[in-house]
Amino acid sequence: MKLKLIKGMRLVVATHNPGKAVEIDALLGGHYAVVTAASLNLPEPDETESTFGGNALLKARHAADRSGEVALADDSGLSVAALDGAPGIFSARWAGPDKDFAFAMRRVEERLEEIGSPNDDSGRRAWFTSALAVAWPDGPAVVVEGRVDGLLTFPPRGDRGFGYDPIFVPEGHSQTFGELDPALKDSISHRARAFAKLKAALID
């Protein structure tokens, strides 16, 4: 039997990040009764895997098994070429326990300065990765991944989006994810590309 997400069904989004929850709900087109792990008082599991896909699956299974409902999880992050892919799967941890992404963005800039990375396109290449996992309680799961490349810019620009969005300029654009209209960002982002694969796999 082919796995399906049925429109109108309740779907647990395994996140405690309000900005991510809003973006995921928009990408789902409002076709599902989305509830978050935070609203269900589900604890956040330790992200012990070594890949975005592994952590997304871990979070989806954790939420599905504890809620008894189908769960969707995203694990995403910023990778910087000059920093050998860091912060990568540790993107949220770079923001510290208070999830202070202004601090995290400064940390990226400082690390680039410390290694003497050139202040041009070659030294500012970066990409966002989004892995999405959907898990059924005590059952199967599907994992997909999307990526968008771009360049970093400092200081941060824009107050839209969340996380590292204000320092990332996607290829083909002059504005950061923090400046772009949310609808435009949702159409070109790493998460949008992952969702396109997820819809092809699970949604008619």
XYZ file of N, CA and C in Angstrom:
612
model
N 0.846 -1.195 0.000
C 0.000 0.000 0.000
C 0.881 1.244 0.000
N 0.588 2.179 -0.881
C 1.382 3.387 -0.963
C 1.064 4.315 0.195
N 2.127 4.863 0.819
C 1.943 5.798 1.926
C 1.389 7.108 1.389
N 0.443 7.691 2.151
C -0.177 8.942 1.722
C -0.417 9.861 2.912
N -0.304 11.161 2.644
C -0.792 12.167 3.579
C -2.142 12.628 3.045
N -3.201 12.384 3.801
C -4.556 12.699 3.358
C -4.919 14.112 3.782
N -5.362 14.914 2.832
C -5.738 16.291 3.149
C -6.811 16.317 4.233
N -6.623 17.242 5.167
C -7.557 17.377 6.275
C -7.131 16.622 7.517
N -6.172 15.693 7.363
C -5.721 14.918 8.519
C -4.908 15.796 9.464
N -4.839 15.372 10.723
C -4.010 16.070 11.694
C -2.572 15.603 11.523
N -1.660 16.553 11.570
C -0.259 16.275 11.336
C 0.558 16.973 12.418
N 1.348 16.201 13.142
C 2.206 16.771 14.180
C 3.509 17.232 13.528
N 3.802 18.513 13.649
C 5.070 19.044 13.146
C 6.040 19.089 14.317
N 7.094 18.317 14.207
C 8.006 18.120 15.329
C 8.988 19.279 15.447
N 8.487 20.408 15.952
C 9.341 21.571 16.148
C 8.876 22.371 17.344
N 9.837 23.085 17.934
C 9.541 24.058 18.982
C 9.901 25.456 18.482
N 10.140 25.571 17.179
C 10.510 26.840 16.554
C 9.275 27.425 15.875
N 8.691 28.514 16.413
C 7.455 29.069 15.834
C 7.608 29.481 14.369
N 8.764 30.069 14.021
C 8.978 30.497 12.644
C 8.982 29.330 11.676
N 9.620 28.241 12.087
C 9.661 27.050 11.233
C 8.266 26.457 11.085
N 7.495 26.449 12.182
C 6.136 25.893 12.135
C 5.264 26.660 11.147
N 5.368 27.982 11.165
C 4.583 28.820 10.252
C 4.976 28.539 8.805
N 6.276 28.431 8.559
C 6.753 28.194 7.196
C 6.312 26.831 6.681
N 6.382 25.822 7.534
C 5.970 24.475 7.126
C 4.473 24.433 6.842
N 3.683 25.088 7.692
C 2.233 25.129 7.477
C 1.915 25.782 6.134
N 2.634 26.867 5.808
C 2.415 27.548 4.525
C 2.796 26.642 3.362
N 3.904 25.918 3.489
C 4.334 25.032 2.413
C 3.371 23.864 2.225
N 2.668 23.496 3.290
C 1.653 22.443 3.187
C 0.344 22.971 2.619
N 0.283 24.277 2.377
C -0.879 24.878 1.732
C -2.115 24.967 2.592
N -1.959 24.822 3.904
C -3.113 24.890 4.794
C -4.061 23.715 4.652
N -3.586 22.617 4.051
C -4.459 21.466 3.785
C -4.508 20.466 4.938
N -3.749 20.742 6.000
C -3.686 19.799 7.109
C -3.935 20.527 8.425
N -4.411 19.784 9.403
C -4.608 20.343 10.744
C -3.278 20.213 11.479
N -2.456 21.238 11.342
C -1.112 21.192 11.873
C -1.097 21.536 13.364
N -0.467 20.675 14.138
C -0.176 20.963 15.544
C 1.322 20.766 15.729
N 1.909 21.476 16.667
C 3.350 21.366 16.870
C 3.674 20.492 18.079
N 4.875 19.981 18.074
C 5.343 19.209 19.226
C 5.314 20.060 20.484
N 5.610 21.353 20.328
C 5.590 22.253 21.486
C 4.190 22.347 22.077
N 3.167 22.453 21.209
C 1.787 22.595 21.705
C 1.301 21.329 22.393
N 1.926 20.190 22.070
C 1.562 18.913 22.701
C 2.460 18.600 23.902
N 3.352 19.562 24.205
C 4.299 19.389 25.321
C 5.198 18.165 25.144
N 5.527 17.877 23.892
C 6.463 16.789 23.625
C 7.893 17.316 23.788
N 8.733 16.599 24.490
C 10.117 17.068 24.663
C 10.877 16.995 23.351
N 11.912 17.813 23.260
C 12.781 17.763 22.090
C 13.821 16.662 22.292
N 13.943 15.728 21.361
C 14.945 14.671 21.528
C 16.354 15.196 21.276
N 17.342 14.543 21.810
C 18.727 14.875 21.496
C 18.995 14.486 20.048
N 19.575 15.423 19.301
C 19.865 15.173 17.893
C 21.240 14.512 17.799
N 21.237 13.216 17.793
C 22.476 12.448 17.905
C 22.985 11.890 16.581
N 22.251 12.127 15.495
C 22.675 11.610 14.199
C 23.715 12.523 13.554
N 24.372 12.025 12.518
C 25.464 12.773 11.890
C 25.069 13.439 10.586
N 23.786 13.319 10.195
C 23.309 13.927 8.952
C 21.981 14.629 9.196
N 21.622 15.533 8.294
C 20.322 16.199 8.389
C 19.199 15.177 8.298
N 19.319 14.244 7.350
C 18.280 13.229 7.185
C 18.120 12.365 8.415
N 19.236 11.980 9.016
C 19.180 11.166 10.220
C 18.497 11.878 11.375
N 18.800 13.161 11.543
C 18.182 13.921 12.633
C 16.705 14.186 12.364
N 16.345 14.439 11.104
C 14.929 14.645 10.777
C 14.129 13.388 11.088
N 14.675 12.237 10.715
C 13.986 10.977 10.975
C 13.870 10.714 12.474
N 14.938 10.990 13.197
C 14.921 10.806 14.653
C 13.803 11.632 15.285
N 13.706 12.905 14.871
C 12.689 13.801 15.447
C 11.276 13.386 15.042
N 11.110 12.960 13.784
C 9.779 12.549 13.325
C 9.315 11.295 14.069
N 10.206 10.319 14.212
C 9.831 9.093 14.924
C 9.520 9.380 16.395
N 10.301 10.234 17.009
C 10.089 10.601 18.409
C 8.702 11.206 18.589
N 8.328 12.149 17.709
C 7.020 12.806 17.824
C 5.877 11.851 17.492
N 6.070 11.017 16.473
C 5.005 10.086 16.071
C 4.738 9.055 17.158
N 5.791 8.491 17.706
C 5.622 7.433 18.700
C 5.031 7.964 20.002
N 5.338 9.218 20.347
C 4.826 9.770 21.598
C 3.434 10.378 21.462
N 3.095 10.818 20.264
C 1.764 11.407 20.057
C 0.756 10.386 19.548
N 1.252 9.304 18.956
C 0.366 8.326 18.341
C -0.227 8.810 17.029
N 0.381 9.849 16.436
C -0.119 10.437 15.195
C 1.016 10.551 14.179
N 0.649 10.757 12.920
C 1.659 10.963 11.888
C 2.405 12.261 12.187
N 3.730 12.213 12.081
C 4.541 13.393 12.411
C 5.490 13.735 11.274
N 5.709 15.025 11.119
C 6.642 15.547 10.122
C 7.721 16.338 10.849
N 8.957 16.085 10.491
C 10.065 16.822 11.096
C 10.990 17.354 10.014
N 11.589 18.478 10.328
C 12.571 19.105 9.445
C 13.877 19.215 10.222
N 14.974 18.882 9.585
C 16.278 19.234 10.146
C 16.998 20.003 9.072
N 17.357 21.204 9.387
C 17.929 22.069 8.371
C 19.062 22.880 8.966
N 19.884 23.426 8.097
C 20.977 24.232 8.594
C 21.765 24.874 7.482
N 22.663 25.740 7.920
C 23.529 26.492 7.017
C 24.905 25.852 6.997
N 25.430 25.638 5.807
C 26.791 25.120 5.653
C 27.612 26.155 4.893
N 28.811 26.431 5.391
C 29.692 27.432 4.791
C 30.910 26.726 4.219
N 31.161 26.932 2.941
C 32.243 26.216 2.261
C 33.592 26.461 2.942
N 33.893 27.710 3.264
C 35.191 28.052 3.854
C 35.370 27.488 5.256
N 34.258 27.112 5.897
C 34.323 26.525 7.238
C 34.141 25.010 7.178
N 34.452 24.434 6.024
C 34.345 22.981 5.828
C 32.946 22.452 6.135
N 31.938 23.250 5.764
C 30.553 22.821 5.936
C 29.929 23.186 7.268
N 30.690 23.762 8.174
C 30.119 24.222 9.446
C 29.266 25.476 9.207
N 28.282 25.744 10.081
C 27.881 24.956 11.242
C 27.098 23.683 10.904
N 26.524 23.568 9.711
C 25.895 22.327 9.271
C 24.841 21.817 10.229
N 24.966 20.547 10.632
C 23.945 19.963 11.507
C 23.957 20.599 12.904
N 24.985 21.396 13.181
C 25.066 22.075 14.478
C 24.574 23.520 14.402
N 23.855 23.867 13.335
C 23.422 25.256 13.130
C 22.645 25.803 14.314
N 21.711 25.025 14.851
C 20.927 25.499 15.991
C 21.806 25.626 17.233
N 22.738 24.707 17.401
C 23.598 24.751 18.589
C 24.502 25.971 18.586
N 24.880 26.447 17.405
C 25.710 27.652 17.337
C 24.960 28.857 17.901
N 23.644 28.777 17.983
C 22.841 29.878 18.531
C 22.746 29.804 20.055
N 23.281 28.748 20.641
C 23.291 28.634 22.094
C 21.959 28.208 22.668
N 21.909 28.044 23.991
C 20.686 27.550 24.638
C 19.502 28.497 24.498
N 19.780 29.779 24.283
C 18.701 30.766 24.145
C 18.246 30.934 22.707
N 18.815 30.112 21.786
C 18.464 30.199 20.355
C 18.646 31.628 19.822
N 19.791 32.211 20.173
C 20.109 33.585 19.778
C 20.839 33.548 18.434
N 20.076 33.730 17.350
C 20.692 33.624 16.035
C 21.468 34.879 15.638
N 21.235 35.994 16.312
C 22.105 37.155 16.094
C 23.520 36.787 16.548
N 23.609 36.096 17.666
C 24.901 35.603 18.158
C 25.499 34.598 17.181
N 24.655 33.679 16.672
C 25.143 32.658 15.740
C 25.681 33.291 14.460
N 24.996 34.295 13.951
C 25.457 34.960 12.727
C 26.773 35.690 12.959
N 26.916 36.310 14.131
C 28.197 36.953 14.465
C 29.300 35.897 14.548
N 28.954 34.746 15.095
C 29.931 33.666 15.231
C 30.426 33.207 13.869
N 29.524 33.093 12.902
C 29.928 32.723 11.538
C 30.883 33.772 10.979
N 30.515 35.037 11.113
C 31.357 36.120 10.595
C 32.732 36.105 11.260
N 32.765 35.921 12.572
C 34.038 35.914 13.296
C 34.909 34.740 12.880
N 34.302 33.577 12.673
C 35.082 32.411 12.246
C 35.708 32.649 10.872
N 34.946 33.277 9.974
C 35.480 33.586 8.648
C 36.644 34.570 8.752
N 36.511 35.536 9.646
C 37.594 36.512 9.845
C 38.823 35.841 10.443
N 38.595 34.898 11.369
C 39.705 34.205 12.029
C 40.550 33.408 11.043
N 39.895 32.790 10.064
C 40.651 31.964 9.108
C 41.132 32.779 7.910
N 40.791 34.068 7.887
C 41.230 34.918 6.797
C 40.549 34.625 5.482
N 39.291 34.187 5.550
C 38.555 33.893 4.323
C 38.390 35.164 3.496
N 38.654 35.108 2.191
C 38.528 36.309 1.360
C 37.107 36.864 1.367
N 37.024 38.180 1.355
C 35.716 38.843 1.415
C 35.146 39.004 0.007
N 35.038 37.898 -0.691
C 34.458 37.917 -2.034
C 33.637 36.640 -2.206
N 33.152 36.425 -3.429
C 32.269 35.281 -3.646
C 32.927 33.958 -3.247
N 34.230 33.833 -3.520
C 34.898 32.566 -3.227
C 34.941 32.278 -1.736
N 34.984 33.314 -0.923
C 35.067 33.120 0.514
C 33.738 33.151 1.219
N 32.672 33.386 0.470
C 31.358 33.539 1.096
C 30.340 32.504 0.590
N 30.807 31.476 -0.117
C 29.880 30.466 -0.627
C 29.269 29.669 0.517
N 27.980 29.450 0.420
C 27.269 28.721 1.473
C 26.021 28.082 0.885
N 25.431 27.187 1.643
C 24.180 26.576 1.194
C 23.339 26.188 2.405
N 22.047 26.205 2.179
C 21.088 25.717 3.168
C 20.633 24.330 2.736
N 20.504 23.437 3.709
C 19.974 22.100 3.470
C 18.746 21.893 4.341
N 17.735 21.267 3.791
C 16.546 20.883 4.558
C 16.256 19.418 4.297
N 16.229 18.643 5.366
C 15.786 17.249 5.276
C 14.429 17.157 5.948
N 13.475 16.538 5.286
C 12.136 16.349 5.822
C 11.878 14.865 6.020
N 11.297 14.538 7.154
C 10.936 13.147 7.420
C 9.488 13.100 7.882
N 8.740 12.152 7.361
C 7.382 11.874 7.822
C 7.379 10.458 8.367
N 6.889 10.319 9.605
C 6.878 9.004 10.237
C 5.484 8.672 10.747
N 5.123 7.416 10.584
C 3.874 6.897 11.129
C 4.187 6.232 12.473
N 3.288 6.308 13.455
C 3.569 5.716 14.763
C 3.915 4.231 14.658
N 5.082 3.891 15.178
C 5.542 2.489 15.156
C 5.482 1.889 13.759
N 5.690 2.739 12.753
C 5.561 2.265 11.383
C 6.615 2.833 10.457
N 6.290 2.923 9.162
C 7.263 3.349 8.152
C 7.534 4.851 8.202
N 8.502 5.264 7.404
C 8.860 6.684 7.329
C 9.416 6.983 5.938
N 9.342 8.248 5.570
C 9.882 8.724 4.299
C 10.779 9.919 4.594
N 11.961 9.962 3.966
C 12.900 11.068 4.169
C 13.305 11.623 2.799
N 13.259 12.959 2.664
C 13.694 13.633 1.433
C 14.572 14.822 1.810
N 15.289 15.362 0.822
C 16.216 16.457 1.128
C 16.223 17.481 0.000
N 16.346 18.770 0.377
C 16.458 19.847 -0.591
C 17.605 20.781 -0.216
N 18.141 21.466 -1.210
C 19.288 22.350 -0.977
C 19.164 23.592 -1.849
N 19.632 24.726 -1.312
C 19.729 25.948 -2.107
C 21.089 26.585 -1.819
N 21.767 26.995 -2.892
C 23.093 27.599 -2.770
C 23.001 29.112 -2.816
N 24.025 29.764 -2.285
C 24.048 31.217 -2.294
C 25.337 31.755 -1.709
N 25.282 33.018 -1.312
C 26.441 33.696 -0.736
C 26.060 34.340 0.596
N 27.027 34.427 1.486
C 26.801 35.110 2.753
C 27.056 36.597 2.587
N 26.378 37.401 3.396
C 26.597 38.840 3.412
C 26.570 39.319 4.854
N 27.386 40.300 5.151
C 27.423 40.900 6.486
C 27.469 42.417 6.336
N 26.835 43.155 7.244
C 26.044 42.685 8.386
C 24.709 42.079 7.924
N 23.997 41.398 8.843
C 22.695 40.809 8.497
C 21.728 41.851 7.965
N 20.861 41.415 7.029
C 19.879 42.328 6.432
C 18.501 41.684 6.447
N 17.512 42.440 6.923
C 16.125 41.990 6.867
C 15.657 41.351 8.152
N 14.367 41.542 8.427
C 13.794 40.983 9.658
C 12.689 39.975 9.357
N 12.638 39.492 8.124
C 11.714 38.416 7.782
C 12.441 37.087 7.943
N 11.707 36.017 7.920
C 12.342 34.720 8.066
C 12.798 34.485 9.490
N 13.790 33.626 9.650
C 14.296 33.293 10.971
C 15.665 32.657 10.818
N 16.306 32.351 11.932
C 17.600 31.698 11.884
C 18.654 32.534 11.174
N 19.358 31.909 10.231
C 20.446 32.566 9.512
C 19.962 33.314 8.271
N 18.666 33.411 8.072
C 18.117 34.034 6.860
C 18.715 35.409 6.539
N 18.962 36.292 7.542
C 19.438 37.638 7.213
C 20.850 37.720 6.643
N 21.635 36.633 6.659
C 22.982 36.709 6.084
C 23.113 35.870 4.812
N 22.004 35.294 4.337
C 22.088 34.392 3.178
C 21.376 34.982 1.972
N 22.128 35.158 0.881
C 21.572 35.648 -0.384
C 21.525 34.467 -1.361
N 20.323 33.974 -1.708
C 20.244 32.824 -2.610
C 20.685 33.185 -4.016
N 21.211 32.192 -4.725
C 21.654 32.399 -6.103
C 20.543 33.010 -6.944
N 20.913 34.002 -7.770
C 19.945 34.621 -8.659
C 19.177 35.760 -8.033
N 19.484 36.102 -6.787
C 18.772 37.169 -6.088
C 19.764 38.116 -5.437
N 19.300 39.323 -5.141
C 20.158 40.317 -4.492
C 19.759 40.556 -3.044
N 18.599 40.056 -2.647
C 18.140 40.212 -1.280
C 18.403 38.939 -0.478
N 18.548 39.121 0.834
C 18.715 37.962 1.704
C 17.362 37.288 1.929
N 17.402 36.071 2.449
C 16.170 35.401 2.846
C 15.430 36.226 3.904
N 16.154 37.030 4.645
C 15.515 37.881 5.645
C 14.824 39.088 5.047
N 15.122 39.406 3.791
C 14.501 40.547 3.113
C 13.423 40.119 2.122
N 13.544 38.925 1.564
C 12.611 38.485 0.530
C 11.188 38.369 1.064
N 10.226 38.627 0.183
C 8.839 38.371 0.526
C 8.708 36.895 0.906
N 8.020 36.589 2.017
C 7.921 35.202 2.463
C 7.393 34.242 1.398
N 6.455 34.709 0.586
C 5.913 33.839 -0.457
C 6.978 33.493 -1.491
N 7.838 34.478 -1.827
C 8.921 34.217 -2.768
C 9.944 33.274 -2.147
N 10.297 33.536 -0.896
C 11.237 32.640 -0.222
C 10.693 31.214 -0.202
N 9.404 31.071 0.122
C 8.809 29.738 0.204
C 8.832 29.011 -1.137
N 8.953 29.761 -2.238
C 8.940 29.126 -3.560
C 10.330 28.688 -4.014
N 11.393 29.217 -3.381
C 12.751 28.926 -3.859
C 13.653 28.310 -2.798
N 13.191 28.209 -1.574
C 14.067 27.799 -0.481
C 14.416 26.319 -0.511
N 15.397 25.959 0.281
C 15.778 24.562 0.483
C 14.599 23.747 0.987
N 13.801 24.366 1.872
C 12.646 23.663 2.428
C 11.590 23.459 1.337
N 11.416 24.456 0.459
C 10.463 24.315 -0.646
C 10.884 23.179 -1.571
N 12.170 23.059 -1.816
C 12.653 22.002 -2.705
C 12.463 20.623 -2.064
N 12.675 20.558 -0.764
C 12.425 19.296 -0.064
C 10.935 18.965 -0.081
N 10.089 19.991 0.112
C 8.646 19.768 0.112
C 8.152 19.302 -1.249
N 8.753 19.804 -2.318
C 8.352 19.349 -3.652
C 8.579 17.842 -3.783
N 9.692 17.366 -3.244
C 9.972 15.925 -3.277
C 9.014 15.160 -2.377
N 8.699 15.757 -1.218
C 7.795 15.093 -0.285
C 6.391 14.971 -0.891
N 5.938 16.035 -1.521
C 4.614 16.006 -2.149
C 4.567 14.971 -3.260
N 5.640 14.879 -4.025
C 5.666 13.880 -5.090
C 5.603 12.464 -4.529
N 6.151 12.281 -3.324
C 6.197 10.950 -2.741
C 4.914 10.595 -1.984
N 4.289 11.601 -1.335
C 3.217 11.285 -0.394
C 1.880 11.962 -0.648
N 1.848 12.919 -1.571
C 0.627 13.680 -1.791
C 0.268 13.649 -3.267
N -0.953 13.308 -3.580
C -1.414 13.276 -4.975
C -1.552 14.689 -5.517
